mmCIF file of C-alpha atoms in Angstrom:
data_model
loop_
_atom_site.group_PDB
_atom_site.id
_atom_site.type_symbol
_atom_site.label_atom_id
_atom_site.label_comp_id
_atom_site.label_asym_id
_atom_site.label_seq_id
_atom_site.Cartn_x
_atom_site.Cartn_y
_atom_site.Cartn_z
ATOM 1 C CA UNK C 1 5.707 -94.025 -179.123
ATOM 2 C CA UNK C 2 8.962 -92.309 -179.996
ATOM 3 C CA UNK C 3 8.722 -90.172 -176.860
ATOM 4 C CA UNK C 4 8.591 -93.229 -174.582
ATOM 5 C CA UNK C 5 11.621 -94.766 -176.302
ATOM 6 C CA UNK C 6 13.558 -91.515 -176.046
ATOM 7 C CA UNK C 7 12.646 -91.159 -172.367
ATOM 8 C CA UNK C 8 13.743 -94.756 -171.656
ATOM 9 C CA UNK C 9 16.996 -94.098 -173.516
ATOM 10 C CA UNK C 10 17.695 -91.038 -171.312
ATOM 11 C CA UNK C 11 17.000 -93.004 -168.122
ATOM 12 C CA UNK C 12 19.379 -95.792 -169.166
ATOM 13 C CA UNK C 13 22.027 -93.260 -170.193
ATOM 14 C CA UNK C 14 21.841 -91.391 -166.874
ATOM 15 C CA UNK C 15 21.892 -94.633 -164.873
ATOM 16 C CA UNK C 16 24.942 -95.851 -166.814
ATOM 17 C CA UNK C 17 26.790 -92.584 -166.264
ATOM 18 C CA UNK C 18 26.008 -92.748 -162.548
ATOM 19 C CA UNK C 19 27.345 -96.307 -162.264
ATOM 20 C CA UNK C 20 30.537 -95.560 -164.193
ATOM 21 C CA UNK C 21 31.233 -92.313 -162.335
ATOM 22 C CA UNK C 22 31.036 -94.020 -158.946
ATOM 23 C CA UNK C 23 33.759 -96.526 -159.837
ATOM 24 C CA UNK C 24 37.458 -95.731 -159.445
ATOM 25 C CA UNK C 25 38.424 -94.551 -162.906
ATOM 26 C CA UNK C 26 42.080 -95.515 -162.733
ATOM 27 C CA UNK C 27 43.346 -98.711 -161.110
ATOM 28 C CA UNK C 28 46.914 -97.285 -161.071
ATOM 29 C CA UNK C 29 46.020 -94.543 -158.621
ATOM 30 C CA UNK C 30 46.640 -94.420 -154.916
ATOM 31 C CA UNK C 31 44.525 -92.108 -152.808
ATOM 32 C CA UNK C 32 45.910 -90.905 -149.497
ATOM 33 C CA UNK C 33 43.621 -89.002 -147.159
ATOM 34 C CA UNK C 34 44.447 -87.539 -143.791
ATOM 35 C CA UNK C 35 42.753 -86.095 -140.762
ATOM 36 C CA UNK C 36 44.812 -84.365 -138.062
ATOM 37 C CA UNK C 37 43.452 -82.998 -134.810
ATOM 38 C CA UNK C 38 44.896 -79.702 -133.521
ATOM 39 C CA UNK C 39 45.865 -78.630 -137.028
ATOM 40 C CA UNK C 40 43.711 -76.199 -138.967
ATOM 41 C CA UNK C 41 45.976 -75.199 -141.817
ATOM 42 C CA UNK C 42 49.438 -76.361 -142.820
ATOM 43 C CA UNK C 43 51.560 -77.860 -145.553
ATOM 44 C CA UNK C 44 53.136 -81.269 -145.539
ATOM 45 C CA UNK C 45 55.424 -82.546 -148.229
ATOM 46 C CA UNK C 46 55.331 -85.973 -149.810
ATOM 47 C CA UNK C 47 57.981 -87.806 -151.798
ATOM 48 C CA UNK C 48 58.879 -91.288 -152.876
ATOM 49 C CA UNK C 49 62.454 -92.522 -152.333
ATOM 50 C CA UNK C 50 62.026 -94.934 -155.251
ATOM 51 C CA UNK C 51 60.863 -92.207 -157.641
ATOM 52 C CA UNK C 52 57.151 -93.057 -157.858
ATOM 53 C CA UNK C 53 56.575 -89.323 -157.919
ATOM 54 C CA UNK C 54 59.220 -87.263 -159.660
ATOM 55 C CA UNK C 55 59.463 -84.412 -157.193
ATOM 56 C CA UNK C 56 58.685 -83.270 -153.707
ATOM 57 C CA UNK C 57 54.934 -82.556 -153.749
ATOM 58 C CA UNK C 58 53.074 -80.222 -151.418
ATOM 59 C CA UNK C 59 50.005 -81.377 -149.520
ATOM 60 C CA UNK C 60 47.791 -78.552 -148.327
ATOM 61 C CA UNK C 61 45.885 -79.188 -145.120
ATOM 62 C CA UNK C 62 42.647 -77.300 -144.593
ATOM 63 C CA UNK C 63 40.554 -77.860 -141.488
ATOM 64 C CA UNK C 64 42.924 -80.638 -140.469
ATOM 65 C CA UNK C 65 42.180 -82.717 -143.592
ATOM 66 C CA UNK C 66 43.928 -83.451 -146.863
ATOM 67 C CA UNK C 67 43.688 -85.650 -149.931
ATOM 68 C CA UNK C 68 46.520 -86.688 -152.231
ATOM 69 C CA UNK C 69 46.219 -88.801 -155.378
ATOM 70 C CA UNK C 70 49.179 -90.233 -157.288
ATOM 71 C CA UNK C 71 49.646 -92.457 -160.315
ATOM 72 C CA UNK C 72 51.794 -95.499 -159.495
ATOM 73 C CA UNK C 73 52.761 -98.576 -161.474
ATOM 74 C CA UNK C 74 53.496 -100.992 -158.636
ATOM 75 C CA UNK C 75 54.128 -101.193 -154.904
ATOM 76 C CA UNK C 76 55.691 -97.977 -153.621
ATOM 77 C CA UNK C 77 56.812 -96.292 -150.438
ATOM 78 C CA UNK C 78 55.818 -92.696 -149.764
ATOM 79 C CA UNK C 79 57.206 -90.445 -147.082
ATOM 80 C CA UNK C 80 55.233 -87.618 -145.565
ATOM 81 C CA UNK C 81 57.537 -84.852 -144.370
ATOM 82 C CA UNK C 82 56.103 -82.832 -141.497
ATOM 83 C CA UNK C 83 56.979 -79.159 -140.879
ATOM 84 C CA UNK C 84 59.242 -80.251 -137.991
ATOM 85 C CA UNK C 85 61.183 -82.422 -140.516
ATOM 86 C CA UNK C 86 60.100 -85.736 -139.002
ATOM 87 C CA UNK C 87 58.732 -88.263 -141.482
ATOM 88 C CA UNK C 88 55.931 -90.788 -141.756
ATOM 89 C CA UNK C 89 56.476 -93.768 -144.029
ATOM 90 C CA UNK C 90 53.471 -95.206 -145.873
ATOM 91 C CA UNK C 91 53.162 -98.166 -148.220
ATOM 92 C CA UNK C 92 51.034 -97.994 -151.362
ATOM 93 C CA UNK C 93 49.869 -100.307 -154.121
ATOM 94 C CA UNK C 94 47.807 -99.374 -157.169
ATOM 95 C CA UNK C 95 44.156 -98.984 -156.180
ATOM 96 C CA UNK C 96 44.860 -98.472 -152.456
ATOM 97 C CA UNK C 97 42.954 -95.941 -150.394
ATOM 98 C CA UNK C 98 45.217 -95.060 -147.485
ATOM 99 C CA UNK C 99 43.833 -93.242 -144.466
ATOM 100 C CA UNK C 100 46.067 -91.332 -142.075
ATOM 101 C CA UNK C 101 44.671 -90.166 -138.766
ATOM 102 C CA UNK C 102 46.498 -88.464 -135.977
ATOM 103 C CA UNK C 103 47.107 -85.528 -133.725
ATOM 104 C CA UNK C 104 49.487 -82.723 -134.663
ATOM 105 C CA UNK C 105 50.605 -82.602 -131.028
ATOM 106 C CA UNK C 106 51.833 -86.218 -131.189
ATOM 107 C CA UNK C 107 53.045 -87.040 -134.702
ATOM 108 C CA UNK C 108 54.647 -90.287 -133.514
ATOM 109 C CA UNK C 109 51.220 -91.768 -132.737
ATOM 110 C CA UNK C 110 49.680 -91.414 -136.210
ATOM 111 C CA UNK C 111 47.548 -94.352 -137.416
ATOM 112 C CA UNK C 112 47.810 -95.426 -141.045
ATOM 113 C CA UNK C 113 45.186 -97.802 -142.456
ATOM 114 C CA UNK C 114 44.222 -99.023 -145.884
ATOM 115 C CA UNK C 115 46.644 -101.898 -146.412
ATOM 116 C CA UNK C 116 48.206 -104.708 -144.410
ATOM 117 C CA UNK C 117 51.679 -103.149 -144.685
ATOM 118 C CA UNK C 118 50.495 -99.820 -143.277
ATOM 119 C CA UNK C 119 48.637 -101.481 -140.426
ATOM 120 C CA UNK C 120 51.641 -103.661 -139.529
ATOM 121 C CA UNK C 121 53.980 -100.672 -139.687
ATOM 122 C CA UNK C 122 51.637 -98.638 -137.451
ATOM 123 C CA UNK C 123 51.657 -101.513 -134.960
ATOM 124 C CA UNK C 124 55.466 -101.687 -135.163
ATOM 125 C CA UNK C 125 55.811 -97.943 -134.503
ATOM 126 C CA UNK C 126 53.511 -98.275 -131.476
ATOM 127 C CA UNK C 127 55.542 -101.237 -130.173
ATOM 128 C CA UNK C 128 58.879 -99.388 -130.305
ATOM 129 C CA UNK C 129 57.730 -96.197 -128.595
ATOM 130 C CA UNK C 130 60.185 -95.219 -125.821
ATOM 131 C CA UNK C 131 62.414 -98.304 -126.274
ATOM 132 C CA UNK C 132 66.190 -98.520 -126.324
ATOM 133 C CA UNK C 133 67.964 -98.976 -129.686
ATOM 134 C CA UNK C 134 68.782 -102.616 -128.843
ATOM 135 C CA UNK C 135 65.160 -103.355 -127.982
ATOM 136 C CA UNK C 136 64.026 -101.707 -131.217
ATOM 137 C CA UNK C 137 66.368 -103.962 -133.204
ATOM 138 C CA UNK C 138 64.977 -107.003 -131.412
ATOM 139 C CA UNK C 139 61.393 -106.036 -132.235
ATOM 140 C CA UNK C 140 62.322 -105.166 -135.835
ATOM 141 C CA UNK C 141 63.906 -108.617 -136.139
ATOM 142 C CA UNK C 142 60.679 -110.260 -134.898
ATOM 143 C CA UNK C 143 58.539 -108.262 -137.333
ATOM 144 C CA UNK C 144 60.854 -109.107 -140.237
ATOM 145 C CA UNK C 145 60.464 -112.810 -139.513
ATOM 146 C CA UNK C 146 56.726 -112.665 -138.802
ATOM 147 C CA UNK C 147 55.840 -110.607 -141.912
ATOM 148 C CA UNK C 148 58.588 -111.853 -144.218
ATOM 149 C CA UNK C 149 56.420 -111.853 -147.360
ATOM 150 C CA UNK C 150 55.230 -108.253 -146.950
ATOM 151 C CA UNK C 151 56.863 -105.020 -148.130
ATOM 152 C CA UNK C 152 57.039 -103.761 -144.545
ATOM 153 C CA UNK C 153 59.510 -106.560 -143.766
ATOM 154 C CA UNK C 154 61.877 -105.448 -146.514
ATOM 155 C CA UNK C 155 61.571 -101.840 -145.359
ATOM 156 C CA UNK C 156 62.342 -102.745 -141.730
ATOM 157 C CA UNK C 157 65.341 -104.824 -142.791
ATOM 158 C CA UNK C 158 66.759 -102.006 -144.908
ATOM 159 C CA UNK C 159 66.062 -99.333 -142.300
ATOM 160 C CA UNK C 160 67.168 -101.070 -139.124
ATOM 161 C CA UNK C 161 69.873 -103.423 -140.377
ATOM 162 C CA UNK C 162 71.286 -102.522 -143.793
ATOM 163 C CA UNK C 163 71.327 -98.723 -143.452
ATOM 164 C CA UNK C 164 72.003 -98.495 -139.716
ATOM 165 C CA UNK C 165 75.127 -96.503 -138.814
ATOM 166 C CA UNK C 166 76.169 -98.292 -135.633
ATOM 167 C CA UNK C 167 75.062 -101.850 -136.270
ATOM 168 C CA UNK C 168 76.993 -104.945 -135.293
ATOM 169 C CA UNK C 169 77.045 -106.770 -138.644
ATOM 170 C CA UNK C 170 77.037 -110.132 -136.837
ATOM 171 C CA UNK C 171 73.386 -109.480 -135.900
ATOM 172 C CA UNK C 172 72.400 -109.380 -139.588
ATOM 173 C CA UNK C 173 73.755 -112.904 -140.087
ATOM 174 C CA UNK C 174 71.194 -114.174 -137.547
ATOM 175 C CA UNK C 175 68.297 -112.875 -139.659
#
């Protein structure tokens, strides 16, 4: 009789461990994965302008893929710095799983999924491809109004209106 009870105990223990190990262990983590065509091995850098990560971190790419996990307390912005010094902005919240997919031969056309902010920002970047600076401001203005409650709206406002070097400040009043 004791053998059957012991065996049942082991089955329940193993099943419990399996269930707990398949859940995300830390709700304050963000997981960023990437897959880049035409890129076998490289290093990208990642940083957070707001200080979510304390230093410039290195992301190693093997076979065109990478994974990066960070501890964050709230909504954050991360920037991926490519070897050519161009950047990709991503938005993260605790528990997010962000997926980046692109082609190393066209870093401007990278898709970022995993949250509404990243999907809206990817759409914005696609919409402004090959446009004049004035047209970009017009589209940024429309996105700011349309997605006013999202972090991407605040980012677009800061990037295209508050921090712009050659901006007519009268345009900002209209927003």
